[in-house]
Coordinates of C-alpha atoms and ligand atoms in Angstrom, one line a residue:
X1 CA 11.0 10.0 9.5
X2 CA 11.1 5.9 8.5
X3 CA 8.5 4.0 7.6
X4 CA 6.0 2.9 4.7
X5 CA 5.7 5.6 2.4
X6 CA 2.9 2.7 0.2
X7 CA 2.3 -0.2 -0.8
X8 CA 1.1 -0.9 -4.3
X9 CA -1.0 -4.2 -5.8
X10 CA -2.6 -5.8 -8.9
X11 CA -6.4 -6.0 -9.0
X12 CA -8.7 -6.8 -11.5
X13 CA -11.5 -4.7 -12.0
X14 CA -11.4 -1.3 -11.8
X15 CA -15.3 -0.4 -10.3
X16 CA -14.7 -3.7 -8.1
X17 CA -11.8 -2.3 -6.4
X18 CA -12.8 1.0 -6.0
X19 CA -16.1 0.2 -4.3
X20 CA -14.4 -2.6 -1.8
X21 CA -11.7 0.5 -1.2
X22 CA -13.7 3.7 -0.7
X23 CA -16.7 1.6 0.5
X24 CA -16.0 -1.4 2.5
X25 CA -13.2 -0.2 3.8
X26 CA -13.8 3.5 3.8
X27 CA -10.7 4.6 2.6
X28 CA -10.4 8.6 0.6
X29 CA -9.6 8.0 -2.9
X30 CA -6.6 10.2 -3.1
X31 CA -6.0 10.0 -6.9
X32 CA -7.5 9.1 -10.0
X33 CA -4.8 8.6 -12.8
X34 CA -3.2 6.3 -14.6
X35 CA 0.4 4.0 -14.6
X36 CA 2.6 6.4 -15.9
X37 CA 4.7 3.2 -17.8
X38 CA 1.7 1.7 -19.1
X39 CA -1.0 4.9 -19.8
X40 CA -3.6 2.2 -21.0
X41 CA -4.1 1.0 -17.6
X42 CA -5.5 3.0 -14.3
X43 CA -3.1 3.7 -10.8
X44 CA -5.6 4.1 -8.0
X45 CA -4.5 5.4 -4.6
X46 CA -6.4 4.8 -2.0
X47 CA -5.6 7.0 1.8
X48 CA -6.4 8.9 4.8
X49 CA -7.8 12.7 4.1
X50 CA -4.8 13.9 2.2
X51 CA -2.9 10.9 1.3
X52 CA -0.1 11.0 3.7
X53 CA 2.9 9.0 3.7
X54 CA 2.0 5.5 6.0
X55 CA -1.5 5.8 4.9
X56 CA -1.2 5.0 0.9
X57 CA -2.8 1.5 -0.7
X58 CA -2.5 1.9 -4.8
X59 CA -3.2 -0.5 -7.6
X60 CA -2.8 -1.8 -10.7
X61 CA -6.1 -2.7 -12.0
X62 CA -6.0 -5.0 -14.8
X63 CA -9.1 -6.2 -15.8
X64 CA -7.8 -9.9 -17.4
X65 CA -4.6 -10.4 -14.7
X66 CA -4.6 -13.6 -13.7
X67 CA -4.3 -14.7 -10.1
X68 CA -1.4 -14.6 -8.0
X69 CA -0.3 -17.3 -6.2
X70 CA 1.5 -16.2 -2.3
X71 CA 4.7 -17.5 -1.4
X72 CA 8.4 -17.1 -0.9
X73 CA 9.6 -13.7 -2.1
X74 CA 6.2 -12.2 -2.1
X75 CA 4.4 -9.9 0.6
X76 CA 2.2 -12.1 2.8
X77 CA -0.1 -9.7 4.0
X78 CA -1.1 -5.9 4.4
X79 CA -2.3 -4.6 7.6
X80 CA -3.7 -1.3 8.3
X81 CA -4.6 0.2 11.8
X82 CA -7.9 0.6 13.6
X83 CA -8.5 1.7 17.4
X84 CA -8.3 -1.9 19.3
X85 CA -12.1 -1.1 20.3
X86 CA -13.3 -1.1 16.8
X87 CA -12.6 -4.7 15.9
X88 CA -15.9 -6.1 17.1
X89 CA -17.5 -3.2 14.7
X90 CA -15.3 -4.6 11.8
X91 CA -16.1 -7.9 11.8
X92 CA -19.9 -7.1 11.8
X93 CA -19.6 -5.1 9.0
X94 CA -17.1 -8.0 7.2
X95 CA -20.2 -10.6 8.1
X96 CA -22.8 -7.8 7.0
X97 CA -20.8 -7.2 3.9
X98 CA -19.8 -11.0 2.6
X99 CA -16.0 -10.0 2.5
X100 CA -13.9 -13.3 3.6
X101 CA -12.4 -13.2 7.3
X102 CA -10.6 -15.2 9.8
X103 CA -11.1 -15.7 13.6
X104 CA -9.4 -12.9 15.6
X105 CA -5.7 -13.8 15.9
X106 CA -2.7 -12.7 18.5
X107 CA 0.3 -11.3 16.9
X108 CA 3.1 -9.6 19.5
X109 CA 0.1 -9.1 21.9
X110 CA -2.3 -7.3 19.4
X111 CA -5.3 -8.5 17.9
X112 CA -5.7 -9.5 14.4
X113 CA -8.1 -9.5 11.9
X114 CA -7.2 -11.4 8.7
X115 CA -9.8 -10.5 5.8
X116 CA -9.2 -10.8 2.2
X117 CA -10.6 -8.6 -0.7
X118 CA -12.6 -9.1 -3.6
X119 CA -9.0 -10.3 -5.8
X120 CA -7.6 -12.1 -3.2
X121 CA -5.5 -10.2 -1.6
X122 CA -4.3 -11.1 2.2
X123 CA -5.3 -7.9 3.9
X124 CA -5.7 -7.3 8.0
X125 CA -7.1 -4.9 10.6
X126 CA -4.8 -4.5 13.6
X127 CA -6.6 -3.2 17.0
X128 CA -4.0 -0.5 17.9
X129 CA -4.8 1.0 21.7
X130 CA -4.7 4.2 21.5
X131 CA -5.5 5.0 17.9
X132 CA -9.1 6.3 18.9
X133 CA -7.4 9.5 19.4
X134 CA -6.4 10.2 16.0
X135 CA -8.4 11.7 13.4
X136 CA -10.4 9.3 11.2
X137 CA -11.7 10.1 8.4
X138 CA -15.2 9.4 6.9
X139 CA -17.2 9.2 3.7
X140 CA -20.1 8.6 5.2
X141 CA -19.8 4.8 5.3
X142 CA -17.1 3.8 7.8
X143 CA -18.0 6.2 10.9
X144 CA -15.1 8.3 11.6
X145 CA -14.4 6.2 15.1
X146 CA -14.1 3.2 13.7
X147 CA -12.1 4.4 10.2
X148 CA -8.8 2.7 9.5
X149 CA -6.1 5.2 10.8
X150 CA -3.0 3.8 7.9
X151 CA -1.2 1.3 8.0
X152 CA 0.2 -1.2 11.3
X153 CA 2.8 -2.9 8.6
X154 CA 3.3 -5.7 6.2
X155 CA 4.5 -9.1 6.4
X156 CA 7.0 -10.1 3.9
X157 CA 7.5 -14.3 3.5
X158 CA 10.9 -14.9 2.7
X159 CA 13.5 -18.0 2.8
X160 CA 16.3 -16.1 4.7
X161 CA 15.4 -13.0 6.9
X162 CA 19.3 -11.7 7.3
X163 CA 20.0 -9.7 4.5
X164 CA 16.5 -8.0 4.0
X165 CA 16.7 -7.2 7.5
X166 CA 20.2 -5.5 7.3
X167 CA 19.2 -2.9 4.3
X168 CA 15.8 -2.1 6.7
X169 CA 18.0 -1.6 9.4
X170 CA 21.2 0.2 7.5
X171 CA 19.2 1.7 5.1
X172 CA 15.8 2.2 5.4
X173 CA 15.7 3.5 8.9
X174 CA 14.6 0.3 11.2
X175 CA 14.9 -1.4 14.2
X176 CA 14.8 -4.8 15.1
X177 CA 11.9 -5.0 17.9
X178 CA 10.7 -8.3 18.7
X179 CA 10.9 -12.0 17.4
X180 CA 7.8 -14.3 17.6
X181 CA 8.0 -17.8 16.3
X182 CA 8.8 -17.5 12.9
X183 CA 8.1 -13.7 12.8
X184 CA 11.5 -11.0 13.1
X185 CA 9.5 -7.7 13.7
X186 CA 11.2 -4.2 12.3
X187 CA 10.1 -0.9 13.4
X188 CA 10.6 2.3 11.9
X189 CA 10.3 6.0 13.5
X190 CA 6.5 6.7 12.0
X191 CA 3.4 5.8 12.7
X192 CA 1.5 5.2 10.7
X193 CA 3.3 2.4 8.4
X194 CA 6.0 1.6 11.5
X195 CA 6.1 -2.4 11.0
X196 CA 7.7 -4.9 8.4
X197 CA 7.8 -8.3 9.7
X198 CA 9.6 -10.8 8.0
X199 CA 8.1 -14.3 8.0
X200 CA 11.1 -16.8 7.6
X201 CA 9.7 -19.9 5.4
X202 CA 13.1 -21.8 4.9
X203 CA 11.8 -23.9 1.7
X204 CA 8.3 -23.2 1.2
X205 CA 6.9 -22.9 -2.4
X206 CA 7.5 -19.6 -4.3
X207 CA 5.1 -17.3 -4.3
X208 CA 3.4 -15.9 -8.5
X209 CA 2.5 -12.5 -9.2
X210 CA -1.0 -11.9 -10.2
X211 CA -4.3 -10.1 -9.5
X212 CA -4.1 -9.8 -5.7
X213 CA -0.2 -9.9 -5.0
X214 CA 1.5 -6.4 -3.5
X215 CA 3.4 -5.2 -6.6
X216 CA 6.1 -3.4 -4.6
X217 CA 6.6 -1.6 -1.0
X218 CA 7.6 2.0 -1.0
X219 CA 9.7 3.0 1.8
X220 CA 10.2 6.8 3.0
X221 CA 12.5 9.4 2.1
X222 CA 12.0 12.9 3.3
X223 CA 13.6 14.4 0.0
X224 CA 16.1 14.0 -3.1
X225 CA 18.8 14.5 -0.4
X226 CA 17.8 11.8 1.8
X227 CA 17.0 9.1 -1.0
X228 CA 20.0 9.8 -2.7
X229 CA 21.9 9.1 0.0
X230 CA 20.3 6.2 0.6
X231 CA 21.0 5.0 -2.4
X232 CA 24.6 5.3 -2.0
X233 CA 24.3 3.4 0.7
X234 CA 22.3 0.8 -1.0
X235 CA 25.1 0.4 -3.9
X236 CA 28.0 0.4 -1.8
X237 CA 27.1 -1.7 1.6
X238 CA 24.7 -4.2 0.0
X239 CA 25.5 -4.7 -3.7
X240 CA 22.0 -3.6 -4.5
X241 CA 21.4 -1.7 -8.2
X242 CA 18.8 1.0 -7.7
X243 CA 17.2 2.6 -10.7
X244 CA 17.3 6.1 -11.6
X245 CA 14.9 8.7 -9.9
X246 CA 11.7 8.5 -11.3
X247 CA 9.2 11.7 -11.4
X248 CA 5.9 9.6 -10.2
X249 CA 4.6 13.7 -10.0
X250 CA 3.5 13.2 -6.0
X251 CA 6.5 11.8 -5.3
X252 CA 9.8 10.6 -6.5
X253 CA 11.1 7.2 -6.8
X254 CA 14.0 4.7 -7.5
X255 CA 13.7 1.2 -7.1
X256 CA 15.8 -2.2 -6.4
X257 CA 14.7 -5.5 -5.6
X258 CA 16.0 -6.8 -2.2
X259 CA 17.4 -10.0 -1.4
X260 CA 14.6 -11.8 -0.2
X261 CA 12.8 -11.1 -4.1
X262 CA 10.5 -8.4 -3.0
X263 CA 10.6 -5.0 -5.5
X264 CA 11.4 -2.4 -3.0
X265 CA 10.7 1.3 -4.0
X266 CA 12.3 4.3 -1.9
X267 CA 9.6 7.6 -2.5
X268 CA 9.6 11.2 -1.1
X269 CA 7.3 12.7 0.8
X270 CA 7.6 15.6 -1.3
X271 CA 5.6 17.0 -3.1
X272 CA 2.6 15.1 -2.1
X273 CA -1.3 14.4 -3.3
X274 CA -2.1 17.9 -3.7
X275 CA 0.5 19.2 -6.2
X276 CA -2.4 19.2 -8.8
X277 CA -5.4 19.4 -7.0
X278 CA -6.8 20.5 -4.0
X279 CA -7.4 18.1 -0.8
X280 CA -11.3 19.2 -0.6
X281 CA -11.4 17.5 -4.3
X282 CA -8.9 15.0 -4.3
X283 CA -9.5 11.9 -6.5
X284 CA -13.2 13.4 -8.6
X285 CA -10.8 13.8 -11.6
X286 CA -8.5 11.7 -14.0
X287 CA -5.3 13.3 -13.7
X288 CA -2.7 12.9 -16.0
X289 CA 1.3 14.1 -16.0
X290 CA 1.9 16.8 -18.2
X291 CA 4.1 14.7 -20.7
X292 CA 0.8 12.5 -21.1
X293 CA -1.9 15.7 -21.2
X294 CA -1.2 15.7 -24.8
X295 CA -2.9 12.1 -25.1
X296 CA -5.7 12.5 -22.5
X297 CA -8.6 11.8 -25.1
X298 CA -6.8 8.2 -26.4
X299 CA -6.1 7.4 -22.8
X300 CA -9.8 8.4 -21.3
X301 CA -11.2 5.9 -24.2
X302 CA -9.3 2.9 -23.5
X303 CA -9.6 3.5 -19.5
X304 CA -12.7 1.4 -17.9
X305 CA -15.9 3.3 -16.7
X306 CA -15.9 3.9 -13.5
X307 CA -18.7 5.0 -11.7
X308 CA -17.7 6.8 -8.5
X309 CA -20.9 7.5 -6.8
X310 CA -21.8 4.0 -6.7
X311 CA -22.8 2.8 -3.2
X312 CA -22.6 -0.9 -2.3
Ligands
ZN1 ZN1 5.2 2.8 -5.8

């Protein structure tokens, strides 16, 4: 199975994001920890019901980042699915709610809403026919028809579209499926998370990471087989220097930078969200890797309040 396994951003406050995410949005909060390189700082995921692959938003929140500045190299926007019918609902709630949106939009024949959230960050809702029938699920505040069902894709803005295209296609398990304008649509095997779309902006400015960029784009592997593989391929095909595996403990990970300047992360689906806790409780407690359990009282007293009952 190809695809998005997640995407992961910077965002300044912590109770900001988490209210715009599990409120506004109505997304689960999968998992409450912290960045396993930097233990001083939170990692918030964000998903459907058990975080599954295709479904996963996670961040960075650093309370004094400074903003990021889009452009060349950078991910233009993030767009997660909704039933095509729900739109209307959305953009009701976006007016209700104050959060920043565009007029609906056309993009390969699907309809587009372009929002932003509370850091700046380039998000969209893409009315997907069909996508009524899948199981939504809800907190309470997004009605279960209406609930985001994953994501449709991301758009990456880049100078030259031909290399990062060949390691989606040779390596990461896509398919070239459309062209529009500008945009060269890829499509992997899974829905959710099928789409990267590569926006080719010969000479525009280049982008700044900040509060509000996409920190990197995990891609799917189905296990330590598969990625390693993959990474052979990476190495010998396309010059590319992946890291080591990484144990991020729901998941496993190397990373490269591609071509095109976006940090590209290959994950497993294995072992997933509920390695150590269970899906009815998922994301109520800080969890911690066992080679940071040893520090959990330092780590809880640096970490921001949050306040997770909080209703907007
Ligand atoms: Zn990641």
């Amino acid at each position: 199975m190809s695809g998005i396994h997640h995407v992961t951003a910077i965002a300044g406050k912590a109770q900001r994001n988490f209210d715009f995410y599990t409120r506004t949005l109505g997304l689960r909060f999968v998992k409450r920890t912290v960045n396993f390189d930097d233990p001083g700082t939170y990692h918030f995921y964000y998903g459907d019901e058990a975080g599954q692959p295709g479904t996963i938003v996670t961040f960075f929140p650093w309370e004094h980042a400074a903003p990021g500045r889009g452009g060349v190299g950078q991910t233009h926007q993030t767009a997660f699915r909704v039933p095509a019918a729900s739109l209307g609902w959305w953009t009701q709630r976006f007016t209700e709610k104050g959060v920043a949106y565009e007029p609906l939009e056309k993009r390969f024949g699907e309809s587009v809403l372009a929002f932003t959230d509370p850091d700046g960050m380039s998000l969209a809702l893409v009315g997907v026919p069909g996508a009524e029938k899948e199981a939504g699920w809800s907190n309470g505040d997004v009605p279960a028809e209406h609930a985001i069902r994953g994501f449709h894709g991301v758009t990456l803005l880049l100078d030259s579209a031909a290399k990062t295209g060949g390691i989606l296609t040779d390596v990461l398990g896509y398919k070239e499926a459309a062209r529009e304008g500008s945009i060269i649509r890829y499509q992997a095997t899974a829905t959710p998370g099928s789409y990267v779309d590569i926006y080719e902006a010969k000479g525009f400015m280049t982008g700044r990471q900040g509060r509000g960029s996409v920190h990197h784009i995990a891609f799917r592997a189905a296990d330590d087989a598969e990625q390693a593989a993959m990474a052979k391929r990476l190495i010998e095909k396309h010059g590319m220097h992946p890291t080591e595996q990484k144990d991020r403990n729901y998941f496993r990970s190397i990373y490269f930078r591609e071509p095109g300047g976006v940090l590209f992360e290959i994950a497993t689906d294995v072992p997933g969200f509920a390695v150590d806790e269970p899906v009815e409780t998922l994301g109520q407690h800080l969890k911690l890797p066992a080679f940071l359990e040893g520090h959990r009282a330092e780590i809880e007293k640096v970490l921001p309040a949050l306040e997770q009952e909080t209703v907007s």
